[in-house]
Coordinates of C-alpha atoms and ligand atoms in Angstrom, one line a residue:
M1 CA 97.5 130.0 73.5
I2 CA 95.7 128.9 76.6
F3 CA 93.6 125.8 76.5
F4 CA 91.2 124.1 79.0
H5 CA 90.9 120.3 79.4
A6 CA 88.1 119.4 81.3
A7 CA 86.6 115.3 81.3
D8 CA 84.0 113.5 82.9
I9 CA 81.4 116.3 83.3
H10 CA 78.7 113.5 83.6
L11 CA 75.9 115.8 82.7
G12 CA 72.6 114.3 83.8
A13 CA 74.2 112.1 86.9
E14 CA 72.2 112.5 90.1
P15 CA 74.9 111.5 92.7
D16 CA 74.0 109.7 95.8
K17 CA 70.6 108.6 94.8
G18 CA 68.3 108.7 97.7
F19 CA 70.2 111.0 99.9
P20 CA 68.8 114.4 100.7
W21 CA 71.1 116.4 98.6
S22 CA 71.2 114.2 95.4
K23 CA 69.1 116.4 93.1
E24 CA 71.0 119.2 94.3
R25 CA 74.2 117.6 93.3
G26 CA 72.7 116.9 89.8
Q27 CA 72.3 120.6 89.4
E28 CA 75.5 121.6 90.6
I29 CA 77.3 119.5 88.0
W30 CA 75.5 121.8 85.3
D31 CA 76.1 125.0 87.2
S32 CA 79.8 123.8 87.4
F33 CA 79.7 123.0 83.7
R34 CA 78.3 126.4 82.9
R35 CA 80.9 128.1 85.2
L36 CA 83.8 126.4 83.5
I37 CA 82.6 127.6 80.1
R38 CA 82.5 131.2 81.0
Q39 CA 85.5 131.2 82.9
A40 CA 87.3 129.7 79.6
G41 CA 85.5 132.7 77.6
E42 CA 86.9 135.2 80.3
E43 CA 90.3 133.9 80.1
K44 CA 90.2 134.0 76.1
A45 CA 91.1 130.2 75.9
G46 CA 91.5 129.3 72.4
L47 CA 90.6 126.0 73.1
F48 CA 88.3 123.8 75.4
L49 CA 89.0 120.0 75.0
I50 CA 86.2 117.7 76.4
A51 CA 88.0 114.1 77.1
G52 CA 84.8 112.2 76.8
D53 CA 82.0 111.4 79.1
L54 CA 80.3 115.1 78.9
F55 CA 77.2 113.1 79.6
H56 CA 76.5 110.5 82.1
R57 CA 74.4 108.5 79.5
Q58 CA 72.9 109.2 76.1
P59 CA 72.2 113.0 75.9
L60 CA 68.8 114.2 75.2
M61 CA 67.9 116.6 72.6
K62 CA 67.4 119.2 75.2
E63 CA 70.3 118.9 76.9
L64 CA 72.4 118.9 73.5
K65 CA 70.6 122.1 72.8
E66 CA 71.6 123.5 76.4
V67 CA 75.3 122.3 76.0
N68 CA 75.4 124.0 72.4
Y69 CA 74.1 127.1 73.7
L70 CA 76.7 127.4 76.3
F71 CA 79.6 126.7 73.6
S72 CA 78.0 129.4 71.6
T73 CA 78.4 132.1 74.3
I74 CA 82.2 131.6 73.9
P75 CA 82.3 132.0 70.1
D76 CA 86.4 132.5 70.1
T77 CA 87.1 129.5 71.9
K78 CA 87.2 126.3 69.8
I79 CA 85.7 123.3 71.4
V80 CA 86.9 119.8 70.8
L81 CA 85.2 116.7 72.2
I82 CA 85.1 113.0 72.0
A83 CA 82.3 110.7 73.4
G84 CA 83.0 108.3 75.9
N85 CA 82.2 105.1 77.3
H86 CA 78.8 106.8 79.1
D87 CA 77.7 109.1 76.1
Y88 CA 79.2 106.5 73.4
L89 CA 77.7 106.9 69.9
K90 CA 74.9 104.8 69.5
R91 CA 73.7 104.6 66.1
E92 CA 70.7 106.9 67.0
S93 CA 72.7 109.2 69.4
Y94 CA 71.5 112.7 68.9
Y95 CA 75.1 113.7 68.9
L96 CA 75.5 112.4 65.4
R97 CA 72.8 114.4 63.9
F98 CA 72.9 117.8 66.2
P99 CA 73.4 121.1 64.4
W100 CA 76.5 122.2 66.3
A101 CA 77.6 126.2 66.9
K102 CA 80.5 126.7 64.3
N103 CA 83.1 126.9 67.1
V104 CA 82.4 123.3 68.2
F105 CA 84.2 120.2 66.6
C106 CA 83.5 116.7 67.4
L107 CA 85.8 113.7 66.8
W108 CA 82.9 111.4 66.1
G109 CA 85.8 109.3 64.0
E110 CA 83.9 109.1 60.8
Q111 CA 86.8 109.7 58.4
E112 CA 89.5 111.0 60.1
P113 CA 90.5 111.3 63.8
C114 CA 91.7 114.5 63.4
V115 CA 90.7 118.4 63.5
E116 CA 93.2 121.1 62.2
L117 CA 92.7 124.4 63.7
P118 CA 95.1 126.4 61.9
E119 CA 94.3 129.8 63.4
L120 CA 95.8 128.2 66.4
G121 CA 98.5 126.3 65.0
T122 CA 97.1 123.0 66.6
A123 CA 95.8 119.9 65.2
V124 CA 93.8 117.7 67.9
Y125 CA 93.4 113.8 67.4
G126 CA 90.9 111.9 69.2
I127 CA 88.8 108.5 69.1
S128 CA 84.9 108.4 70.4
Y129 CA 83.7 105.4 71.8
D130 CA 81.0 103.7 69.6
R131 CA 79.8 100.9 72.4
K132 CA 80.2 100.8 76.0
E133 CA 83.6 98.8 76.2
I134 CA 86.6 98.8 73.9
T135 CA 89.2 96.6 75.0
D136 CA 91.6 97.4 71.8
P137 CA 94.5 99.6 72.9
L138 CA 93.3 102.0 70.1
Y139 CA 95.3 105.0 71.2
H140 CA 98.6 103.2 70.4
H141 CA 98.0 103.6 66.8
I142 CA 97.4 107.2 66.6
K143 CA 100.6 109.2 65.7
P144 CA 100.8 113.1 65.3
Q145 CA 101.1 113.6 61.6
R146 CA 103.0 117.2 61.8
R147 CA 100.1 118.9 60.5
Q148 CA 100.5 121.5 62.9
P149 CA 103.1 123.0 65.4
I150 CA 100.8 122.0 68.3
E151 CA 99.8 118.6 68.3
I152 CA 97.3 117.1 71.0
L153 CA 95.7 113.9 71.7
L154 CA 92.3 113.7 73.2
A155 CA 91.7 110.4 74.8
H156 CA 89.3 108.3 77.1
G157 CA 90.0 105.2 79.1
G158 CA 93.1 103.5 80.2
D159 CA 91.5 100.6 82.1
K160 CA 91.1 97.0 80.7
N161 CA 87.9 97.5 79.3
H162 CA 88.1 100.9 78.0
I163 CA 90.8 101.3 75.3
P164 CA 93.8 100.3 77.6
F165 CA 97.0 102.2 76.8
D166 CA 100.6 102.3 78.1
R167 CA 101.9 105.6 79.3
S168 CA 105.0 105.0 78.0
V169 CA 103.5 104.4 74.5
L170 CA 101.7 107.6 74.6
E171 CA 104.6 109.3 75.6
R172 CA 106.7 108.0 72.7
A173 CA 104.0 108.9 70.3
G174 CA 105.4 112.5 70.7
F175 CA 102.0 114.5 71.1
S176 CA 102.4 118.2 72.6
Y177 CA 99.9 117.2 75.1
A178 CA 97.5 114.1 75.8
A179 CA 94.3 115.2 77.4
L180 CA 92.8 112.3 79.3
G181 CA 89.3 111.4 80.7
H182 CA 87.7 108.6 82.2
I183 CA 89.7 108.0 85.5
H184 CA 87.8 110.4 87.8
K185 CA 91.0 111.3 89.9
P186 CA 92.9 114.0 88.5
E187 CA 96.5 113.3 87.9
M188 CA 99.4 114.4 85.9
L189 CA 101.1 111.0 84.4
V190 CA 104.1 113.1 82.5
K191 CA 104.3 116.4 83.8
D192 CA 102.8 118.7 81.0
K193 CA 102.6 116.2 78.6
I194 CA 100.0 113.6 79.3
A195 CA 97.2 114.2 82.3
Y196 CA 93.9 113.1 83.6
A197 CA 91.6 116.2 84.2
G198 CA 89.6 114.1 86.7
A199 CA 85.8 114.8 86.9
L200 CA 84.7 118.1 87.0
E201 CA 82.3 117.5 90.1
P202 CA 83.0 114.0 92.1
I203 CA 80.2 111.8 90.6
D204 CA 80.4 109.3 93.7
K205 CA 81.6 108.5 97.0
N206 CA 84.7 107.0 96.0
D207 CA 85.7 110.3 94.0
L208 CA 87.8 111.6 96.9
G209 CA 89.7 114.7 97.2
P210 CA 89.7 117.9 95.0
H211 CA 88.0 117.7 91.5
G212 CA 88.3 120.3 88.5
Y213 CA 90.0 121.0 85.3
I214 CA 93.4 121.5 83.9
K215 CA 94.7 124.8 82.5
G216 CA 97.2 124.6 79.9
I217 CA 99.5 127.2 78.0
C218 CA 101.2 126.6 75.1
S219 CA 103.9 128.7 74.0
H220 CA 107.4 128.4 71.8
G221 CA 108.8 126.9 75.1
G222 CA 106.3 124.2 75.1
V223 CA 103.3 123.3 77.1
R224 CA 102.7 123.9 80.7
A225 CA 99.5 122.3 82.3
E226 CA 98.2 122.6 85.8
F227 CA 95.4 121.3 87.7
I228 CA 92.5 123.8 88.7
S229 CA 90.2 123.0 91.7
A230 CA 86.9 123.9 91.0
A231 CA 84.3 121.4 92.0
C232 CA 81.4 122.8 94.4
R233 CA 82.2 120.2 97.0
S234 CA 84.4 117.0 97.8
Y235 CA 83.8 113.8 99.4
I236 CA 86.1 113.7 102.1
L237 CA 86.8 110.4 104.2
L238 CA 86.9 111.5 107.8
P239 CA 88.5 109.1 110.4
V240 CA 87.6 109.9 114.1
K241 CA 89.2 108.3 117.2
V242 CA 87.1 107.2 120.1
K243 CA 88.2 106.3 123.7
E244 CA 86.6 104.6 126.4
N245 CA 84.7 107.5 128.0
T246 CA 83.4 108.8 124.3
T247 CA 79.6 109.1 124.5
Q248 CA 77.1 109.3 121.7
F249 CA 76.6 112.9 122.2
S250 CA 80.4 113.7 123.0
L251 CA 81.0 111.8 119.7
E252 CA 78.3 113.6 117.6
Q253 CA 79.6 117.2 118.8
A254 CA 82.9 116.3 117.9
L255 CA 82.1 115.1 114.3
S256 CA 79.8 118.2 114.1
R257 CA 82.8 120.5 114.8
L258 CA 85.1 118.5 112.4
M259 CA 82.5 119.0 109.6
K260 CA 82.1 122.5 110.2
E261 CA 85.5 123.3 110.0
K262 CA 86.1 121.1 106.7
G263 CA 83.3 122.8 105.2
E264 CA 79.7 122.1 105.6
K265 CA 79.1 121.5 101.8
N266 CA 81.4 118.8 101.8
L267 CA 80.1 115.3 101.8
Y268 CA 81.7 112.9 104.7
R269 CA 82.5 109.3 105.0
I270 CA 83.1 108.8 108.7
V271 CA 85.4 106.1 110.1
I272 CA 85.1 105.3 113.7
K273 CA 88.4 103.9 115.0
G274 CA 89.7 103.7 118.6
E275 CA 87.9 101.8 121.6
H276 CA 84.4 102.2 123.1
A277 CA 83.1 101.1 126.4
M278 CA 81.4 97.8 127.0
G279 CA 77.8 98.7 126.2
T280 CA 78.2 101.7 124.6
E281 CA 78.2 100.7 120.6
F282 CA 77.5 104.2 118.7
D283 CA 74.3 104.7 116.9
T284 CA 75.6 105.4 113.2
E285 CA 72.0 105.9 112.1
R286 CA 71.8 109.2 114.1
I287 CA 75.5 110.1 113.0
M288 CA 74.0 109.7 109.5
K289 CA 71.5 112.7 110.5
L290 CA 74.4 115.1 111.4
G291 CA 74.8 116.9 108.0
N292 CA 76.2 115.5 104.9
V293 CA 77.0 112.4 106.0
R294 CA 77.4 109.8 103.0
E295 CA 78.3 106.8 105.3
V296 CA 79.6 105.7 108.5
I297 CA 81.7 102.6 109.2
D298 CA 82.4 101.9 112.9
E299 CA 85.7 100.1 113.4
S300 CA 85.9 100.9 116.8
H301 CA 86.8 97.8 119.3
T302 CA 85.0 97.1 122.8
V303 CA 87.2 97.5 125.8
Y304 CA 85.9 94.8 128.3
D305 CA 85.5 95.0 131.9
K306 CA 86.7 91.7 132.8
E307 CA 85.4 91.6 136.3
A308 CA 81.9 92.8 135.3
L309 CA 81.8 90.3 132.5
M310 CA 82.4 87.4 135.0
R311 CA 79.6 88.8 137.8
Q312 CA 77.1 89.2 134.6
Y313 CA 77.8 85.9 133.2
R314 CA 78.6 83.7 136.3
G315 CA 78.4 80.0 135.6
S316 CA 78.6 80.5 131.8
L317 CA 80.9 79.7 128.9
I318 CA 81.6 83.6 129.1
E319 CA 82.9 83.4 132.6
A320 CA 85.2 80.7 131.8
Y321 CA 86.6 82.4 128.9
V322 CA 87.0 85.7 130.6
K323 CA 89.1 83.8 133.5
R324 CA 91.6 82.4 131.3
F325 CA 92.4 86.2 130.3
E326 CA 92.2 87.5 133.8
G327 CA 94.9 89.3 135.7
E328 CA 97.6 92.0 134.9
G329 CA 100.0 92.2 132.3
L330 CA 98.3 91.2 129.2
S331 CA 100.2 92.1 126.0
L332 CA 98.4 94.3 123.3
R333 CA 98.3 91.1 121.2
E334 CA 97.0 88.9 124.0
E335 CA 94.1 91.8 124.6
K336 CA 93.2 91.7 121.0
A337 CA 92.8 88.1 120.9
F338 CA 90.6 88.3 123.9
A339 CA 88.2 91.1 122.4
Y340 CA 88.2 88.9 119.2
G341 CA 87.0 86.0 120.9
M342 CA 84.5 88.0 123.3
E343 CA 82.9 89.7 120.1
A344 CA 82.4 86.0 118.8
L345 CA 81.0 84.7 122.0
M346 CA 78.5 87.8 122.5
A347 CA 77.7 87.7 118.6
S348 CA 76.5 83.8 119.3
R349 CA 74.5 84.8 122.2
E350 CA 72.7 87.2 120.0
E351 CA 71.6 84.6 117.3
Ligands
MN401 MN1 84.5 107.1 81.4

């Protein structure tokens, strides 16, 4: 039996509010989800697990209708979901009174935190959020009850305010597989046994790296699970090193080329490192306009021309300061100390 494990879809989110690509990204999240449903159907997955935060906030009725329609297009796949801390079950949540398609099973936790699917030889256990934060380690108390040969835990959380758990406690509980959500970075905590699928699409600039879902195969030999990259785009940390002779134009050209190489759809967080010449601070506003640039941080240091400085600031505190560091053979550390002092002196002049 093939199963798909997705989490943290965050439908309804519009990442990077205020940036030109924000709206498009909101649509991409829906498109990505629709593609994933189709994929599950094509691969004849028996089970489609959603480990919480299908929605970014309380779902609207029309959004539930859309999602339910998508679910109904893969009638041979059983869909099991829990609510996470973002789409938690408010008393008036549409989740609770929605007429779901026959293949959809919601672990809202009214009576029993378990759905049995005998035709798949599988039982799925799970607990939904009924509030934004839950600090009790609820998942520590769920144990497989040997109702079916395959027993899966569907869980959301793992940090201090969101159902904390200990991976060793989960491991000892003896589930065939624990499908986790909440942490947006995909991670296999215990190979083939306990995994975060990660967000299907990155939801904010800190969701670096690849995103997608987990595909698992249950057989008599047990479970095998692997991460499948599926997101439309990634946030990429892009360090770039500048030298004394780097100019604004040469830097922009280098960055444009790098971003083209790494994919023009991706979103970049640029960090400028290295050294720039005196008086050639880079215009980060212009770099922001180069393409999908999410942020620019300039960590480059100024290389000072000591003679020019002394000429320019003759008779001032700066000249006196530079004089003390004059001459050949300064160690790297002394050069650094000098540069820090210079930065402070220049900054105090600007005030
Ligand atoms: Mn969450």
